[in-house]
Structure formats: structure tokens, C-alpha cells
CSV table of C-alpha atoms in Angstrom, one decimal:
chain,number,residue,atom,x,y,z
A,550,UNK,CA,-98.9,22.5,34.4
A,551,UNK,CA,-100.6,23.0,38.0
A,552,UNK,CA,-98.0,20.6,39.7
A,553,UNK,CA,-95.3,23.1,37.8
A,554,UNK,CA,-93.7,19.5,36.9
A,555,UNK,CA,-92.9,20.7,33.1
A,556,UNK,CA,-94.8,22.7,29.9
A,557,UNK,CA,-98.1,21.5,27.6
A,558,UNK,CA,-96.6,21.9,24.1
A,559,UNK,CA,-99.0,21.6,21.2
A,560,UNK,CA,-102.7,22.3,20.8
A,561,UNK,CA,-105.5,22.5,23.0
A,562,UNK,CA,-107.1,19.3,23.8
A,563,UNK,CA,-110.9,18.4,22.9
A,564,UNK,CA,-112.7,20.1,25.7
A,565,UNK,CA,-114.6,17.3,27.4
A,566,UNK,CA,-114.8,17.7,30.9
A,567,UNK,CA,-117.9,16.7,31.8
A,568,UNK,CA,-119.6,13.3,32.9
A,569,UNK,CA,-122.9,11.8,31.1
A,570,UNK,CA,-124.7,8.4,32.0
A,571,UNK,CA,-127.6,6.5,30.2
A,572,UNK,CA,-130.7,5.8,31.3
A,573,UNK,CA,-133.2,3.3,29.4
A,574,UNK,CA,-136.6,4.5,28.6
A,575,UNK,CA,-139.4,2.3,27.6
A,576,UNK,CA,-138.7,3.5,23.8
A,577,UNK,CA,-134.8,4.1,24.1
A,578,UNK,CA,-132.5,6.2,26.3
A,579,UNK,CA,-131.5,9.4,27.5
A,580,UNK,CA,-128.4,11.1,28.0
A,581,UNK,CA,-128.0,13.0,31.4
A,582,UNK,CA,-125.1,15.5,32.1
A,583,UNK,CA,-124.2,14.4,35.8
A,584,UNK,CA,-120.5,16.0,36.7
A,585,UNK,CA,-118.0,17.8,35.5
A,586,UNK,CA,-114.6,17.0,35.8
A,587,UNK,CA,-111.8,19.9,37.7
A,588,UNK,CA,-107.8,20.3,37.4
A,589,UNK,CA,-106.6,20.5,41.0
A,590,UNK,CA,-106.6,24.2,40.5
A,591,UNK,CA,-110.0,24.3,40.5
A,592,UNK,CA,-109.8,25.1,36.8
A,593,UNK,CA,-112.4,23.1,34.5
A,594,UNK,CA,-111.5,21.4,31.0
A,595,UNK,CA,-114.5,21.9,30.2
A,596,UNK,CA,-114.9,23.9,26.7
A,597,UNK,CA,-111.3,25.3,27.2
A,598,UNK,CA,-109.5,22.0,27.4
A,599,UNK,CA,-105.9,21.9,28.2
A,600,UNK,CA,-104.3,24.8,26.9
A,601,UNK,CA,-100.8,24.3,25.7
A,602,UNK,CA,-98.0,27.2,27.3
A,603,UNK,CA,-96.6,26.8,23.9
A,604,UNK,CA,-98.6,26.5,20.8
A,605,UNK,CA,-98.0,24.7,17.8
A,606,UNK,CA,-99.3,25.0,14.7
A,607,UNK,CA,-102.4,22.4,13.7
A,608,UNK,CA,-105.0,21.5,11.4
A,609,UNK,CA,-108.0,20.7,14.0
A,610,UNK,CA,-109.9,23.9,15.1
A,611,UNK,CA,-111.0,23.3,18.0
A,612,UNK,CA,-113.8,26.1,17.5
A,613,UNK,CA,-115.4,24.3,14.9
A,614,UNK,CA,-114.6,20.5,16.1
A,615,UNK,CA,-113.9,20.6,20.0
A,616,UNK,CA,-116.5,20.8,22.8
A,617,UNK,CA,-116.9,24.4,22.3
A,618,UNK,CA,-118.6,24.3,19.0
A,619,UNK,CA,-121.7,22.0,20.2
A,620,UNK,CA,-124.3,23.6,20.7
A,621,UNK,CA,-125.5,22.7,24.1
A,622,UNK,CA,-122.4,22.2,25.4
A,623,UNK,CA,-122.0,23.5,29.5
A,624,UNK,CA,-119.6,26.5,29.5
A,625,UNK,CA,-116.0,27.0,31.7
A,626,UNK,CA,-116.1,27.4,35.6
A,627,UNK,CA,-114.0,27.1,38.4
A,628,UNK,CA,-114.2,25.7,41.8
A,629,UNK,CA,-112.2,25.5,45.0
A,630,UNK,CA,-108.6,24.5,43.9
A,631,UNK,CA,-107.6,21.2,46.4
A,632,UNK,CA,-104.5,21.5,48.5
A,633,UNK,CA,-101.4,20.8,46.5
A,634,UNK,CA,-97.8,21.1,46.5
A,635,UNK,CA,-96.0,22.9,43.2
A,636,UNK,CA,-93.1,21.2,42.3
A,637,UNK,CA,-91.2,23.5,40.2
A,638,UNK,CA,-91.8,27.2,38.8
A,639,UNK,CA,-91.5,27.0,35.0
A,640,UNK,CA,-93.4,30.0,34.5
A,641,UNK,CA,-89.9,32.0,35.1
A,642,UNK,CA,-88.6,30.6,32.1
A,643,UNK,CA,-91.5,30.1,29.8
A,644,UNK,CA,-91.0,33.3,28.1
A,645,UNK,CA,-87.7,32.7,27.1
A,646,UNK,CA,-88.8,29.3,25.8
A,647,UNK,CA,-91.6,30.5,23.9
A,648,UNK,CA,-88.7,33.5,22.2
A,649,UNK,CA,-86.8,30.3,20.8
A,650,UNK,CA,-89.6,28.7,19.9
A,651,UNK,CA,-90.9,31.2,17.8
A,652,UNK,CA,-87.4,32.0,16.7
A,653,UNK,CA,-86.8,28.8,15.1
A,654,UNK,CA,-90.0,28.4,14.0
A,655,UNK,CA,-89.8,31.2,11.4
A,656,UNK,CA,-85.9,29.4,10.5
A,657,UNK,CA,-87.7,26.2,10.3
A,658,UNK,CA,-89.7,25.0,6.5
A,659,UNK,CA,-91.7,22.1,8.2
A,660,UNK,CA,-93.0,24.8,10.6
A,661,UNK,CA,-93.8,27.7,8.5
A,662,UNK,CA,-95.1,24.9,5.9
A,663,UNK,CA,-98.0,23.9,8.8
A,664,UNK,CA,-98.5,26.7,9.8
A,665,UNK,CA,-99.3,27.9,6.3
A,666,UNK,CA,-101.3,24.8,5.9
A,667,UNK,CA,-103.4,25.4,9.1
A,668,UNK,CA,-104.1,29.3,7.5
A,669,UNK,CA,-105.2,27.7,4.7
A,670,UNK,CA,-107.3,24.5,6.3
A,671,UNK,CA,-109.4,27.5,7.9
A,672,UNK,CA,-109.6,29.9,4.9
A,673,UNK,CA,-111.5,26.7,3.3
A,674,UNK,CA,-113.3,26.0,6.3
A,675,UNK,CA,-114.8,29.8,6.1
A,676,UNK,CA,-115.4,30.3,2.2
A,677,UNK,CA,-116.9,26.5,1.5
A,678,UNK,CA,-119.8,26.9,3.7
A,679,UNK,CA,-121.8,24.4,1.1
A,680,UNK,CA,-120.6,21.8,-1.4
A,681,UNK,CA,-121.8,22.6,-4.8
A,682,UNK,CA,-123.6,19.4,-6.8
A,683,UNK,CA,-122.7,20.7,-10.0
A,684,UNK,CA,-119.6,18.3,-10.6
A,685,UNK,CA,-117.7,20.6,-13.1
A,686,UNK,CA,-117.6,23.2,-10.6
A,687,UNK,CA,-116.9,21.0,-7.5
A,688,UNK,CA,-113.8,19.5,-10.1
A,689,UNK,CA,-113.0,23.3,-10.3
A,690,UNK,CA,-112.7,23.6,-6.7
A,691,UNK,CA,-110.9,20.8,-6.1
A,692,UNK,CA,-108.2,21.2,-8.9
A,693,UNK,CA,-107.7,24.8,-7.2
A,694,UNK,CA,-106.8,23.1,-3.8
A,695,UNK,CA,-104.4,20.4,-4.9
A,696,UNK,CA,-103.0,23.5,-7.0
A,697,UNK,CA,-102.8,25.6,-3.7
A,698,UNK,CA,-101.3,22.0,-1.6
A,699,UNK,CA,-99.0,21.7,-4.2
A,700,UNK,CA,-97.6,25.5,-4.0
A,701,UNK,CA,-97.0,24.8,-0.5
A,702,UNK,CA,-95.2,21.5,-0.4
A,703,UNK,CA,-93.0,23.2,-3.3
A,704,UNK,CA,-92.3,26.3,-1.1
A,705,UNK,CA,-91.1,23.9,1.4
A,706,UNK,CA,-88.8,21.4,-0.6
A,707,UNK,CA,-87.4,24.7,-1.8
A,708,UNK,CA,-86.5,25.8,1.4
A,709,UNK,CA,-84.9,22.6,2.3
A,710,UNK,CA,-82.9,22.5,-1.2
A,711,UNK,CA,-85.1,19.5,-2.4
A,712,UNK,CA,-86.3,18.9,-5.8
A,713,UNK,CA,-89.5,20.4,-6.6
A,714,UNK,CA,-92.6,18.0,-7.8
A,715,UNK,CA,-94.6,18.5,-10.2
A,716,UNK,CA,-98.1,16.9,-9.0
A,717,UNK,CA,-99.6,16.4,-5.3
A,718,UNK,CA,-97.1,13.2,-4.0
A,719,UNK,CA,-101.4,11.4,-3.6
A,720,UNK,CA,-102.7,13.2,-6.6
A,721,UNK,CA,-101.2,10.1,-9.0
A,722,UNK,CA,-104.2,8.0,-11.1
A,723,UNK,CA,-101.9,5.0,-11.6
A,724,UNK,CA,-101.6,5.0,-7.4
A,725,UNK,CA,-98.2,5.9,-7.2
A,726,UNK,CA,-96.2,8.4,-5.4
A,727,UNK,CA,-93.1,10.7,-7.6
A,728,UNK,CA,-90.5,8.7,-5.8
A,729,UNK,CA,-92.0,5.4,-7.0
A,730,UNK,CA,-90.9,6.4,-10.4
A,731,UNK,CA,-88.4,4.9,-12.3
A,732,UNK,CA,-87.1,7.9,-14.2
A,733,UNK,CA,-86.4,9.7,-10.8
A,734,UNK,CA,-83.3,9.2,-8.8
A,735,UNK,CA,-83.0,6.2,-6.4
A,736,UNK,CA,-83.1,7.4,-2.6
A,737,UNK,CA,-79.2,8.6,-2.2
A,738,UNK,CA,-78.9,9.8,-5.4
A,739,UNK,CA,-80.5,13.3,-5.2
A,740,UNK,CA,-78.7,15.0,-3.2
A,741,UNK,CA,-79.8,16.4,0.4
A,742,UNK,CA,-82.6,13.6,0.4
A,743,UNK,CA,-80.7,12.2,3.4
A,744,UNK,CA,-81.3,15.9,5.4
A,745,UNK,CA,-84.9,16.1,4.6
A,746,UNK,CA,-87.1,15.6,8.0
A,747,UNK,CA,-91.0,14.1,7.3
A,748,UNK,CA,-93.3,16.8,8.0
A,749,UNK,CA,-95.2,14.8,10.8
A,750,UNK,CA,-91.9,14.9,12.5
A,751,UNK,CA,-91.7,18.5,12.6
A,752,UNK,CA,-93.6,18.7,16.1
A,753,UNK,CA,-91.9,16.1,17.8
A,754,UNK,CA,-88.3,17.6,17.0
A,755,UNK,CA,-89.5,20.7,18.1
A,756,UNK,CA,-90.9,19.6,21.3
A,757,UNK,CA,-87.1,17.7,21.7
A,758,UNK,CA,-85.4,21.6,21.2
A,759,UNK,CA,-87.8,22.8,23.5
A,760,UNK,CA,-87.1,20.1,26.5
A,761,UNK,CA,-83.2,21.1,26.1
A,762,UNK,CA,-84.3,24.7,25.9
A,763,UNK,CA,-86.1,24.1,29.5
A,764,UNK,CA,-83.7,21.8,30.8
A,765,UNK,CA,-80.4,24.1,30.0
A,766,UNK,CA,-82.6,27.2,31.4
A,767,UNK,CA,-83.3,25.3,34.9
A,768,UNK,CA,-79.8,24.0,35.5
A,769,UNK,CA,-78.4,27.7,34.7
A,770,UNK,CA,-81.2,29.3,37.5
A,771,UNK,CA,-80.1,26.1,40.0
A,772,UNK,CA,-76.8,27.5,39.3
A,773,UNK,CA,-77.5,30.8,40.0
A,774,UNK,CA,-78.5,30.4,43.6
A,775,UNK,CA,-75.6,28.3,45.1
């Protein structure tokens, strides 16, 4: 990003920017805070992290996990950027990249299926704020959330013309998945199982359209000034 080399696709990274040592005491250690670490642009990771130019959806919130959510955790600054050279000015073209992006994203069932996914992960995170010890309830609540997983894994195998299942592809007592069953169709036989794309794929083909996206969009601008 401050080289203008490429684009950050994804999510914001941890947040960690700072430096700690150990020091022994005569019962234990301590943990000093001695430097932070800077981008060249003066920027800190610290708290922030690196923020992606194009976000994708995930299931980390980095409010509640990254270095932001500690309590005692030093806060953003800048400093004095260091003398560097930009290499490139992708900037010009981001918006136009991030229009696509989005574009196929609401076209695409693995995306809208994460980012569903990630709106529920934090609608958990905010109602459960305790786990109950009553064991009928806490089976309650749990049934309700496989029920929820399950309505949104069928939403997307509908999109993608794939048979709906009928139970969470983990939820099986005997430790095996729908497919492993004999009574369904072999892999081949059910047709468009050969088009369907795992979900954990869904970022990385993405990122792919996004890197033709960029490099189509430089070679047109390094066309436009000869």
C-alpha cells in the first residue's frame, strides 16, 4: 500500500504494533512495552492494523479479538514518514475495483453466504453475553443455531442449483458427513456437483478477479498516455 506496489484485499490484520521485552524478577517477570513498530508512512499498526482497500467479508471481529479490544492496549499515532519512492498510483483505479467487487459480490452465493454468516457470528456475539448452565436451555440454544447454519448453507446450495441437505454436513452422531451416505448419489451423479466452488475458496477466487480487474485497468491507463 505505501510503496503503491498493489491493493490489501481481505480483513484487517491483528493490530500488534508494538514491542514488549521480559525482565526476571526475584518472584517472576514483568512485561515492559518498549517500541512501537511504524509503516514508512509514518502510519502505526498499532490498534488499526493493516487496513485492507478492499474488504472482504470475515468471521473474526477484530473489535472484540484484535489489539483494539485489550484493555490496556497503546492507541494509533503517527510519526515522521521516512523518505520513499511510490512505485505506482493504484488509488486511481481502486474505485472502479471496489464497483466490481461489490458487483459480483451480490451475483456471487459463497459471498453473500459469508457475509451472511459474519452478520450472524456478531448477532451471537452481542445477544449471548453469558452461557446459561441450565443444559435444556443451552440444548435450546444450540439446536436454534445449527437451525439458523443450516438455513444458510441451504440458501446457498440453492443459489448454486445444488441439492438441499437436510442436517448440518458436522451435525451427524454416527460421524459422518451427507455425502458419506450410501443412499445419496456418488460424486458425478448429481448434477452441477462438478460447478460447485468450497466456500473457503470463495476469497481466494475473488482476490484472482480482482488482480485481472487491476491488471486490465493499469494496462488500459498505460495505454492511454502513449
Amino acid at each position: 500500500q505505501d510503496y503503491g506496489r498493489g491493493i490489501v484485499v481481505g480483513a484487517s490484520t491483528f493490530g500488534k504494533g508494538t514491542v514488549q521485552t521480559l525482565n526476571e524478577l526475584s518472584h517472576g517477570q514483568i512485561k515492559l512495552t518498549r517500541a512501537k513498530f511504524y509503516r514508512i508512512s509514518g502510519d502505526s499498526t498499532q490498534n488499526r492494523g493493516v487496513e485492507p482497500d478492499i474488504t472482504f467479508p470475515s468471521l473474526i471481529d477484530p473489535e472484540r479479538i484484535g489489539e483494539s479490544s485489550l484493555d490496556n492496549a497503546l492507541a494509533w499515532d503517527t510519526v515522521q514518514n521516512a523518505q520513499y519512492r511510490r512505485y505506482g498510483e493504484p488509488e486511481r483505479v481502486l474505485p472502479t475495483l471496489i464497483t466490481r467487487h461489490e458487483e459480483r459480490a451480490k451475483e456471487n452465493p459463497n459471498f453473500r453466504y459469508l457475509e451472511r454468516q459474519s452478520t450472524l457470528a456478531r448477532q451471537l456475539r452481542e445477544q449471548h453475553t453469558s452461557v446459561s448452565l441450565n443444559r435444556e436451555q443451552r440444548q435450546r440454544e444450540l439446536e436454534a443455531q445449527e437451525a439458523e447454519q443450516l438455513s444458510l448453507e441451504n440458501q446457498r446450495r440453492r443459489a448454486l442449483g445444488l441439492p438441499e441437505l437436510e442436517e448440518r454436513m458436522d451435525a451427524r452422531s454416527d460421524g459422518t458427513t451427507p455425502t458419506e451416505d450410501p443412499e445419496v448419489e456418488s460424486e458425478g451423479e448429481t448434477e452441477g456437483n462438478e460447478e460447485e466452488v468450497p466456500v473457503d475458496r470463495a476469497h481466494v477466487l475473488e482476490a484472482a478477479e480482482v488482480l485481472l480487474d487491476y491488471v486490465h485497468l493499469q494496462n488500459q491507463q498505460r495505454m492511454a498516455k502513449r
